[in-house]
XYZ file of C-alpha atoms in Angstrom:
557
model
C 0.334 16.942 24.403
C 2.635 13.906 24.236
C 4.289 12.826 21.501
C 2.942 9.735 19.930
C 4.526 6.939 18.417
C 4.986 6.745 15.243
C 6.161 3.277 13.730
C 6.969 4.908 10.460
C 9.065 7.386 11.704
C 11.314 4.650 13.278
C 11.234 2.575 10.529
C 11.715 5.200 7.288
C 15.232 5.218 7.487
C 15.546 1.559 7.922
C 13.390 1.400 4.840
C 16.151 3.080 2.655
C 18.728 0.565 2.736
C 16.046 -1.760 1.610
C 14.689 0.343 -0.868
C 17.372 0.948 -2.493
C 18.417 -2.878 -2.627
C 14.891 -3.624 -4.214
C 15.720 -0.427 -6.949
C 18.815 -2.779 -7.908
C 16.913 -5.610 -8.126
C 13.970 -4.456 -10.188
C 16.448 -2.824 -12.540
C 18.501 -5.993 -13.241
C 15.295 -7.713 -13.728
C 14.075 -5.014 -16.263
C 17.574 -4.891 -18.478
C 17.347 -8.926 -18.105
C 13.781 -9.056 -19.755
C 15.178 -5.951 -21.920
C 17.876 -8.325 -23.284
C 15.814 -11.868 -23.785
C 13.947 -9.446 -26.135
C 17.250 -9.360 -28.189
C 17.602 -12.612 -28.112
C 14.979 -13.551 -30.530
C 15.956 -11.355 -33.303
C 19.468 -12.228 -33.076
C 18.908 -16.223 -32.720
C 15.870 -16.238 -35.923
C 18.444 -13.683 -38.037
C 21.338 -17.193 -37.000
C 18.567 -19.640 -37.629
C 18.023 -17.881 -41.183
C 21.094 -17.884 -42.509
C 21.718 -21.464 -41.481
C 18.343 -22.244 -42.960
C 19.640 -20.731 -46.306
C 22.266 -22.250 -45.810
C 20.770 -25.965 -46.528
C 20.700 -27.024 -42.714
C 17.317 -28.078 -42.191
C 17.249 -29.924 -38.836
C 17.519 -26.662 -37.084
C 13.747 -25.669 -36.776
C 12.760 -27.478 -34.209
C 15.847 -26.355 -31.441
C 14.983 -22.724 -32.570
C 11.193 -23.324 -32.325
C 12.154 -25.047 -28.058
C 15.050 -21.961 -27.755
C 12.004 -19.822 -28.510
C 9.767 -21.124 -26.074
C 11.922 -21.642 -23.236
C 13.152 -17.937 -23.894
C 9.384 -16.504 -24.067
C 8.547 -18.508 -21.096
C 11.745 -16.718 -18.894
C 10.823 -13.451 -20.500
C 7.313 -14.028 -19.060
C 8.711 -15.401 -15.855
C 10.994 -12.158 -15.171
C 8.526 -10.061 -16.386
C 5.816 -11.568 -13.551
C 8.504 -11.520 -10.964
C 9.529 -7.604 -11.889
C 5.841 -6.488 -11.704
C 5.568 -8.529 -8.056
C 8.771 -6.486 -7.551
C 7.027 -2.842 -8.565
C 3.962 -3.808 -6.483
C 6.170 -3.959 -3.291
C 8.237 -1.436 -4.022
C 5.399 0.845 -4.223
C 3.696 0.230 -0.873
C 7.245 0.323 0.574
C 8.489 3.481 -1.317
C 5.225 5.220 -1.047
C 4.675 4.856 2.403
C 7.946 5.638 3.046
C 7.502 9.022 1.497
C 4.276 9.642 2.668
C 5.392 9.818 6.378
C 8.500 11.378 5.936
C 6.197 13.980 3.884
C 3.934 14.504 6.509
C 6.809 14.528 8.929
C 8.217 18.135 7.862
C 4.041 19.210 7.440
C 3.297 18.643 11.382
C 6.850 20.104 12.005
C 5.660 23.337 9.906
C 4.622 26.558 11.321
C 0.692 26.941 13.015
C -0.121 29.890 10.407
C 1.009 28.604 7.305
C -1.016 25.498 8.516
C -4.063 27.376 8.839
C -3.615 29.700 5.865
C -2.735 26.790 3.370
C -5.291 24.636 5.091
C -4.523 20.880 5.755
C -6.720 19.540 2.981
C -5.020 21.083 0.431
C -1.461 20.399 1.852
C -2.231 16.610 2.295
C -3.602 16.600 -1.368
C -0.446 17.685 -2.485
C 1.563 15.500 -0.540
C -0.555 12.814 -2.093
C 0.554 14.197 -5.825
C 4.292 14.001 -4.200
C 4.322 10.658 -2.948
C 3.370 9.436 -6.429
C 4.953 11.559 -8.439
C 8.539 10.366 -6.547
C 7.399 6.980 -7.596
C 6.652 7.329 -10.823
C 9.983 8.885 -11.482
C 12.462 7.548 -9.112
C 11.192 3.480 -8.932
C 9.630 2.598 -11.960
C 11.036 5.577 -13.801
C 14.554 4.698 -13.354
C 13.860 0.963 -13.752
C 12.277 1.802 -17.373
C 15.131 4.626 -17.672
C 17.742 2.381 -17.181
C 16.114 -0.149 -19.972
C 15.745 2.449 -22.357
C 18.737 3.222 -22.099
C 20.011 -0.127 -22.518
C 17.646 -0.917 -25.288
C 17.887 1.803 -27.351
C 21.995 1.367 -27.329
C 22.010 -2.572 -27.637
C 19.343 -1.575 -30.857
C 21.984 1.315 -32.032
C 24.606 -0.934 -31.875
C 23.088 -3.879 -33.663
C 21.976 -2.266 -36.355
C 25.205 -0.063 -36.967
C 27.125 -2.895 -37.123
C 24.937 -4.203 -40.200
C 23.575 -0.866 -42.122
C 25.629 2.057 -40.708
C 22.918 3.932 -43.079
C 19.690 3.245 -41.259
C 21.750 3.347 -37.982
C 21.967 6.978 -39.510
C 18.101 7.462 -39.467
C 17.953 6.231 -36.317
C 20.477 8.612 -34.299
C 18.491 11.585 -36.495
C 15.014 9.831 -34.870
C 16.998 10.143 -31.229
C 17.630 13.544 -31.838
C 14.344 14.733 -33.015
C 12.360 12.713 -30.022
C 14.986 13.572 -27.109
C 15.777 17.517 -28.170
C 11.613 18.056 -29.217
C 10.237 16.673 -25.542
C 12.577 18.403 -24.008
C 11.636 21.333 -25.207
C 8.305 20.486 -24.614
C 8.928 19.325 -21.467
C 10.579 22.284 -20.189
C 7.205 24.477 -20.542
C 5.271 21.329 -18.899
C 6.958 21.124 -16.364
C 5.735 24.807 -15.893
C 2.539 24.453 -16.479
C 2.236 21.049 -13.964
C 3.265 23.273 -11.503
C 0.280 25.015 -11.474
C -1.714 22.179 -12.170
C -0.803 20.797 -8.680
C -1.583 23.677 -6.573
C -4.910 23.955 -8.631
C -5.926 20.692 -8.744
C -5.395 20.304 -5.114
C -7.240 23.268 -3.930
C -9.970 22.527 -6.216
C -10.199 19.039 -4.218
C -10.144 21.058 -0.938
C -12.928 23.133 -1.896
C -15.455 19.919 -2.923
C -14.529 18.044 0.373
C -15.103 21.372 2.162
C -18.785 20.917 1.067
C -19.240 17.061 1.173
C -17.993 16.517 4.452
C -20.906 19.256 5.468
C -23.411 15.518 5.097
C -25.927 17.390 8.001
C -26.364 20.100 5.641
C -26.431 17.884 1.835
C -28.980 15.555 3.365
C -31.421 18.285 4.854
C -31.303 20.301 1.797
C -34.605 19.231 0.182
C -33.094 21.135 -3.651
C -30.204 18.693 -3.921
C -29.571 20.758 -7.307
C -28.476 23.679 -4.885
C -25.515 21.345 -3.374
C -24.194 20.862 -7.076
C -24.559 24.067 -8.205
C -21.758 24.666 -5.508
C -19.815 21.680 -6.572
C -20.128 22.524 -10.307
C -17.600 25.312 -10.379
C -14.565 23.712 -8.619
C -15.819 20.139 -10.875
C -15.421 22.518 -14.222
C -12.314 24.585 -12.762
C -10.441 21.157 -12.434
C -11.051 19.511 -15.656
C -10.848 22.894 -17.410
C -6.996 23.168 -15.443
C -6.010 19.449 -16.768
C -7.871 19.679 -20.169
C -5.630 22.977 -21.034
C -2.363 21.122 -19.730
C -3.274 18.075 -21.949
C -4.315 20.285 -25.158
C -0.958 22.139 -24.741
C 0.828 18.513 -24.769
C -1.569 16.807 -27.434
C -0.855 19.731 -29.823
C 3.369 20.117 -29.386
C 3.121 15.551 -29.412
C 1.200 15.508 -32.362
C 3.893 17.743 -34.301
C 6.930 15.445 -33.332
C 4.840 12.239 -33.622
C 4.284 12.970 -37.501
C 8.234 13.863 -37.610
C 8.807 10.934 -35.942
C 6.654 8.679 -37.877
C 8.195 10.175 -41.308
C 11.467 9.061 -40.289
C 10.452 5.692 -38.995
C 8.847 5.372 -42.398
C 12.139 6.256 -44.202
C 13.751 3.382 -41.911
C 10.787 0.485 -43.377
C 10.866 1.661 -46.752
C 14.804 1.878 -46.967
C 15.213 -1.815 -45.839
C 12.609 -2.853 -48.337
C 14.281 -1.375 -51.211
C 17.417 -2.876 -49.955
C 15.785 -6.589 -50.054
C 14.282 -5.974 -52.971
C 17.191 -5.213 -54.973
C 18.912 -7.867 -53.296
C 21.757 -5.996 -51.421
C 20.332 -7.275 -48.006
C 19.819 -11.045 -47.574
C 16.782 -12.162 -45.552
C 18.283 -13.099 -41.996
C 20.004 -8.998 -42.085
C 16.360 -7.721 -42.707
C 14.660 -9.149 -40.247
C 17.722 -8.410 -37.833
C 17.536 -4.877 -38.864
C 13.595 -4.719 -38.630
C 13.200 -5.848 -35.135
C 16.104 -4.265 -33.810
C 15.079 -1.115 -35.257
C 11.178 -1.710 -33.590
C 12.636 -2.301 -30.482
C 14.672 0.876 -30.944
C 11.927 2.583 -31.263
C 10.053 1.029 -28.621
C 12.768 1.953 -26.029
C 13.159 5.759 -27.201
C 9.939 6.100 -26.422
C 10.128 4.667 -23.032
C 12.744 7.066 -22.543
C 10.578 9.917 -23.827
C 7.819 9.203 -21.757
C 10.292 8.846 -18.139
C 11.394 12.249 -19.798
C 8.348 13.812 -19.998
C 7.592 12.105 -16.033
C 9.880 14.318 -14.994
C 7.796 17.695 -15.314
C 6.090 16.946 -12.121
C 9.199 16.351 -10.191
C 10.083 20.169 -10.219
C 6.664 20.799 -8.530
C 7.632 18.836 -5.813
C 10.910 19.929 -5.145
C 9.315 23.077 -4.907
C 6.432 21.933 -2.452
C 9.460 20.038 -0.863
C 11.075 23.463 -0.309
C 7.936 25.299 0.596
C 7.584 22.885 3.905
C 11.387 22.993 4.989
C 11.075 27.054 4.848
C 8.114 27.005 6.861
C 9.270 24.636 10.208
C 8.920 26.310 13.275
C 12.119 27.250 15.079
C 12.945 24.521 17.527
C 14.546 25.276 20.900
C 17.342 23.479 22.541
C 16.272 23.285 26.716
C 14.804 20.738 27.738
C 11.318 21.000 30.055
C 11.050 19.679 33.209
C 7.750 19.641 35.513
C 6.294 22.710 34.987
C 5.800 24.880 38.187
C 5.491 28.198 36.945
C 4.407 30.195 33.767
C 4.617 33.600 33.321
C 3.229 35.768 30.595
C 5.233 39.401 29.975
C 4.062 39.899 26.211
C 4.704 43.502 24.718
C 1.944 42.806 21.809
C 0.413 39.314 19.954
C -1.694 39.204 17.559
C -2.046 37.996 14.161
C -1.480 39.443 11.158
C -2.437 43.015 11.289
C -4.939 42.148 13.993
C -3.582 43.324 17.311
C -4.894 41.653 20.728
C -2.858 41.554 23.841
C -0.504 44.110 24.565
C 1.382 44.720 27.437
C -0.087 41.790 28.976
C 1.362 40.399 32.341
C 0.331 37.157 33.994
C 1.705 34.479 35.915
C 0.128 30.791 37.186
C 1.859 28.673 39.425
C 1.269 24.562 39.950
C -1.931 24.318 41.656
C -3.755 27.017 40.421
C -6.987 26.812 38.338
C -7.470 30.056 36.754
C -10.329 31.633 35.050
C -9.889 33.355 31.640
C -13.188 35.348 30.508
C -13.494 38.175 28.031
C -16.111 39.190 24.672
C -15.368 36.777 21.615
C -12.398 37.770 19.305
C -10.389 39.067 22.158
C -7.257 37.164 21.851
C -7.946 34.677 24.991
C -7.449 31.827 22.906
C -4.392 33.268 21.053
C -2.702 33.828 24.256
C -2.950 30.670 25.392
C -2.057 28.947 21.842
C 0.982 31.125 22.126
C 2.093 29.871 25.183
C 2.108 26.319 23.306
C 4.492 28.100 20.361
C 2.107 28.247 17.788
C 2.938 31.470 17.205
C 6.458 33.149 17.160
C 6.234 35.190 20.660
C 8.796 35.875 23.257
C 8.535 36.747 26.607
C 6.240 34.115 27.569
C 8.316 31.971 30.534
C 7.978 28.627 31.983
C 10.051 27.735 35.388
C 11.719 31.391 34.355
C 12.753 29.908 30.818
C 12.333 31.969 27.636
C 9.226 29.292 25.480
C 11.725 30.094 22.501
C 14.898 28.882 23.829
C 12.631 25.151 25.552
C 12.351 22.633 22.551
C 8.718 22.788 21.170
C 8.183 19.055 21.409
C 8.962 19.686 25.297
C 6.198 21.990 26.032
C 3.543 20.243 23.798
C 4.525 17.009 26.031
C 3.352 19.203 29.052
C 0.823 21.087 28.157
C -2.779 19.549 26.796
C -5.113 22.470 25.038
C -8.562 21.328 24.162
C -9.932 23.534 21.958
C -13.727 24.039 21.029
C -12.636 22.353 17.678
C -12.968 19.007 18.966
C -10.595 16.485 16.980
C -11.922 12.915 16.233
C -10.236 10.811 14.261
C -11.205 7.818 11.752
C -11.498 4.587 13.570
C -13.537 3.310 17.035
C -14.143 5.089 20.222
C -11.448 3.912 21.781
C -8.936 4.628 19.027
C -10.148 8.296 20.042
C -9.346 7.780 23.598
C -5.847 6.525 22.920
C -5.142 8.535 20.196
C -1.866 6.624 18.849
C -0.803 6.270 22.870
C 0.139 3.292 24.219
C -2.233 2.630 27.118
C -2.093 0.640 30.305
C -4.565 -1.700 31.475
C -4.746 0.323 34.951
C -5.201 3.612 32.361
C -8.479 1.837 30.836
C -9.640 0.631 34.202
C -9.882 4.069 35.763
C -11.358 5.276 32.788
C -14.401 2.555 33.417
C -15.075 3.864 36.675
C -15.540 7.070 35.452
C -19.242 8.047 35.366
C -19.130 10.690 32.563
C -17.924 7.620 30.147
C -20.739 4.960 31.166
C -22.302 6.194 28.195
C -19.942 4.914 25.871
C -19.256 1.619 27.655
C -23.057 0.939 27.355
C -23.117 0.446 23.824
C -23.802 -2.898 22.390
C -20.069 -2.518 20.751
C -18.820 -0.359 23.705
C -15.502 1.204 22.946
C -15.387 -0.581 19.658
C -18.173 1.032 18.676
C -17.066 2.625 14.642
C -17.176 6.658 15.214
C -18.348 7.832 11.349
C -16.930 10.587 9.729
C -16.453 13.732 11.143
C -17.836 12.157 14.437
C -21.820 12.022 13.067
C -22.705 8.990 15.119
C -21.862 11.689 18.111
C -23.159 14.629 19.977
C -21.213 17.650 20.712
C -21.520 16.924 24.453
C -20.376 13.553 23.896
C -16.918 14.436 21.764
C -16.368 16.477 24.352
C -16.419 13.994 26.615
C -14.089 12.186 24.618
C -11.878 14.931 24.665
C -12.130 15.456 28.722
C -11.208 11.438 29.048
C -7.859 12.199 27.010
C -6.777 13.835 30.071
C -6.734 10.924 32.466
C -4.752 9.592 30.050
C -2.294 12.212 28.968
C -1.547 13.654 33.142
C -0.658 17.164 31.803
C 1.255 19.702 34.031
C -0.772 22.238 32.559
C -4.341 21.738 31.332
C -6.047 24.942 28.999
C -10.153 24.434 28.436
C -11.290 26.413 25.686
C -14.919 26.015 26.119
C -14.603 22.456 26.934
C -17.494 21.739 27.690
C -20.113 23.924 26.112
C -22.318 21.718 24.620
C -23.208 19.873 27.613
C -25.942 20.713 29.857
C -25.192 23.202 32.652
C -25.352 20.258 35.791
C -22.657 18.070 34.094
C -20.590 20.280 32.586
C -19.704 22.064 36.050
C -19.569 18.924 38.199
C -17.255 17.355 35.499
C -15.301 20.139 35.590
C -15.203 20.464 38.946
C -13.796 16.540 38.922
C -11.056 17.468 37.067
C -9.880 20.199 39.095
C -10.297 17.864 42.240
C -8.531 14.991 39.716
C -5.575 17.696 38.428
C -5.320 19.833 41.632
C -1.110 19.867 41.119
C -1.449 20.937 37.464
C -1.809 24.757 36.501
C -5.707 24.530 34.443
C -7.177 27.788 32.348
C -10.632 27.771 31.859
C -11.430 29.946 29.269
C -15.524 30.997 29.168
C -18.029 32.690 29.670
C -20.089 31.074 31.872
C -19.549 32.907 35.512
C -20.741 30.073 37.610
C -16.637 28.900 36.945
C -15.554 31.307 39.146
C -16.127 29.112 42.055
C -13.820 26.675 40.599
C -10.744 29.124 40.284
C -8.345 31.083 42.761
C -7.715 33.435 40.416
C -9.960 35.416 37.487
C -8.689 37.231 34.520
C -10.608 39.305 32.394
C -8.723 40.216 28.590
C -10.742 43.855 27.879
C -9.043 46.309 25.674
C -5.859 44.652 24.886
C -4.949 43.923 28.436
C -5.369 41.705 30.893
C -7.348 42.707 33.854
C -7.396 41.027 37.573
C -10.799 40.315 39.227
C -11.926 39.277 42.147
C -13.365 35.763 42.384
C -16.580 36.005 43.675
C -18.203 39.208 43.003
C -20.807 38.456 40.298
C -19.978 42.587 38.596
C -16.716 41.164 38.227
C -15.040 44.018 40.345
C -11.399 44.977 39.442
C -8.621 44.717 41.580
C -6.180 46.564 39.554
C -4.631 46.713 35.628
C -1.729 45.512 34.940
């Protein structure tokens, strides 16, 4: 299958540069608006003392300074959320693809055993959960910070005392969620393996909408659904209990010290020993203290999901599939000289020994759960087998993006997409017009052109708007498109009636008579259609004789 363009994949790593410059920006912005917000106390705790000082005229420039510094606070704010709205398409995009990069680059059976649903829920969790802690986390890190120091500072240099009470507030906030963070961040790793597979299981019955809407007892339907519903809130209502509890023991903590802070100052002014301007300097510096320690709590605590993803992060990379380094050519010859496939303890073809040449259309029967189609999905590297050759080459020494360029396998699992008919014809390939012309002259397609939206007709989910024959048709037309060297049916054509499917296959072996084509089936009438038939009986593979309807051997291999 050829490789499709992807417009994300050339422009991720362009991104970066970019990203990175709008991480700069948004952080500036952030200890900008961080700072106006220490204007105020500072200016009123100068406008106080000058105030007290008999200097009356100076209300009305602080009451304009205060405007005009609430209005740019406002303004930078505005401009930093525009900022956070970008960077999140941008950044989450970004990661998205390059996600789902490494998960079509994994291996076929962790695919299958992990199932797709669940992987792409979780690279849904990742995508955010990168955000969260890398944008606007280190944005509001970085202000924290900045805050909680400028605060610090401000107030040490007027009460060393209550600058006292507030490092022992640091230390009780930052050293408790840590600790309470560490077993979080154990416990949100579950969570997102849970949580996803619980959403894999309810779309594995809601996309079944045949089924939900014939089902007269619709109480049936959520008595499946109610399990995995309970199993995920129960998962995220223990996580949050956990937290709630271990948050409501440091917030009391917390709040006794922040106490001692409020009543301390008001002793102070009341005994006179702090004049009016230091109180209020102390007050708000101190509140926006404690406003920016727990900013910095909460991107602390953010960052219990980010060991889950490093860890799903991992997962992928260990699972790619090895990658050759030969490049494929035309392919003129494969030939098959496997010592034993299967998959996991299942055993299916052993000792097997085949070869097809360019030209030949070749005939692939056998009973159901014989390994035909795992032979010939092993000859596209889905699974890690040697001794399968093309143009005398090793499969694991050609690069896998080589041979899946070559070689189109249509399945019985037909895959549509979201989108129109013709986004299912082109499937992300960049078509000519001559391509869609020759495709209008095909007969098997009229169908499709004859509806009042034609190709732009909307295909619904899961294809529902579509027969079986008619998505195979769909799948058929990719080939016009695609000009494999090597074509594999798998059924193809099954749910079509008897007349069409074997004159459109016999079209496409007219149409494709310099590519190698395996028909893999049942139906015997295909013999006609092939030089050569093999039957896979016992774990081998067994030469017949085209034409003989007993199927008479020639010879085992």
């Amino acid at each position: 299958m050829n490789q499709r363009n992807n417009p994300q994949a050339k422009t991720g790593t362009s991104l970066k540069p970019r990203m990175a410059g709008l991480l700069c920006l948004t952080s500036l912005l952030s200890i900008l608006a961080a700072l106006l917000d220490f204007v105020v106390p500072v200016a009123l705790s100068a406008f106080l003392e000058q105030y007290a000082a008999g200097i009356q005229d100076s209300l009305w420039a602080f009451a304009g300074f205060f405007l005009v510094l609430c209005l740019f606070s406002y303004l930078a704010k505005m401009l930093l959320n525009r900022l956070f709205r970008v960077h999140a398409v941008r950044f989450k995009t970004m990661q998205h693809s390059e996600l789902y990069e490494r998960l079509l680059r994994t291996e076929y059976c962790y695919l299958t055993e992990q199932e797709p649903t669940y992987l792409s829920e979780r690279i849904a969790i990742c995508a955010n959960t990168l955000y969260d802690v890398y944008v606007e986390g280190v944005s509001k890190g970085v202000v924290a910070i900045a805050t909680v120091l400028t605060a610090f500072l401000l107030v040490l240099r007027q009460k060393p005392v209550v600058a006292f009470f507030l490092a022992a507030l640091f230390v009780l906030q930052v050293l408790g969620y840590k600790k309470l963070n560490q077993e979080l961040q154990r416990r949100s790793m579950e969570l997102q393996k849970k949580t996803a597979a619980c959403f894999k299981d309810m779309l594995s019955i809601t996309r079944q909408v045949d089924y939900i809407k014939q089902e007269g007892n619709q109480a049936r339907i959520l008595s499946m659904l109610h399990p995995f519903i309970e199993r995920l809130h129960e998962e995220n209502a223990g996580v949050n209990y956990f937290a709630r509890n271990i948050s409501t023991t440091l917030s009391a903590g917390i709040r006794l010290l922040q106490n001692l802070v409020y009543v301390y100052t008001a002793v102070l002014l009341a005994q006179g020993r702090m004049d009016t301007a230091e109180f209020v300097l102390i007050s708000m510096a101190s509140s926006l203290y404690m406003s920016g320690l727990g900013s910095l709590v909460s991107w602390n605590l953010g960052l219990r999901d980010l060991r889950g993803v490093k860890e799903f992060i991992r997962e992928l990379e260990a699972h790619q599939e090895p990658e050759g380094k030969e490049p494929l050519g035309c392919v003129e010859t494969i030939r098959f000289e496997i010592e034993s496939l299967g998959y996991g303890d299942t055993l299916l073809v052993e000792h097997g020994r085949l070869e097809a040449k360019r030209g030949e259309c070749m005939l692939l029967s056998g009973d159901s759960g014989t390994g035909k189609t795992t032979l010939m999905k092993a000859l596209l590297k889905f699974f890690p087998v040697s001794t399968i050759f093309i143009n005398g080459i090793d499969i694991k020494d050609i690069k896998t993006a080589d041979i899946r360029k070559r070689i189109q396998f249509l399945s019985q699992n037909i895959p549509i997409m979201p989108g129109t008919i013709e986004d299912n014809l082109r499937m992300g390939r960049q078509v000519g017009k001559e391509q869609w012309e020759e495709l209008q002259r095909k007969p098997f397609l009229q169908k499709f052109y004859a509806l009042p939206e034609g190709l732009k007709t909307v295909v619904l989910e899961n294809g529902s708007n579509l027969s079986g024959g008619d998505k195979q048709k769909l799948a058929l037309a990719r080939l016009y498109l695609e000009r494999p060297d090597v074509i594999i049916l798998d059924e193809s054509t099954n749910s079509m009636e008897e007349s069409t499917s074997y004159e459109l296959l016999q079209e496409i072996r007219q149409e494709f008579s310099d590519s190698i084509i395996f028909l893999i089936s049942h139906d015997s009438r295909l013999q006609g259609l092939c030089q050569r038939i093999i039957r896979l009986e016992g774990r081998r593979l067994i030469p017949l004789t085209p034409g003989f309807p007993d199927n008479q051997s020639q010879s085992c291999l």
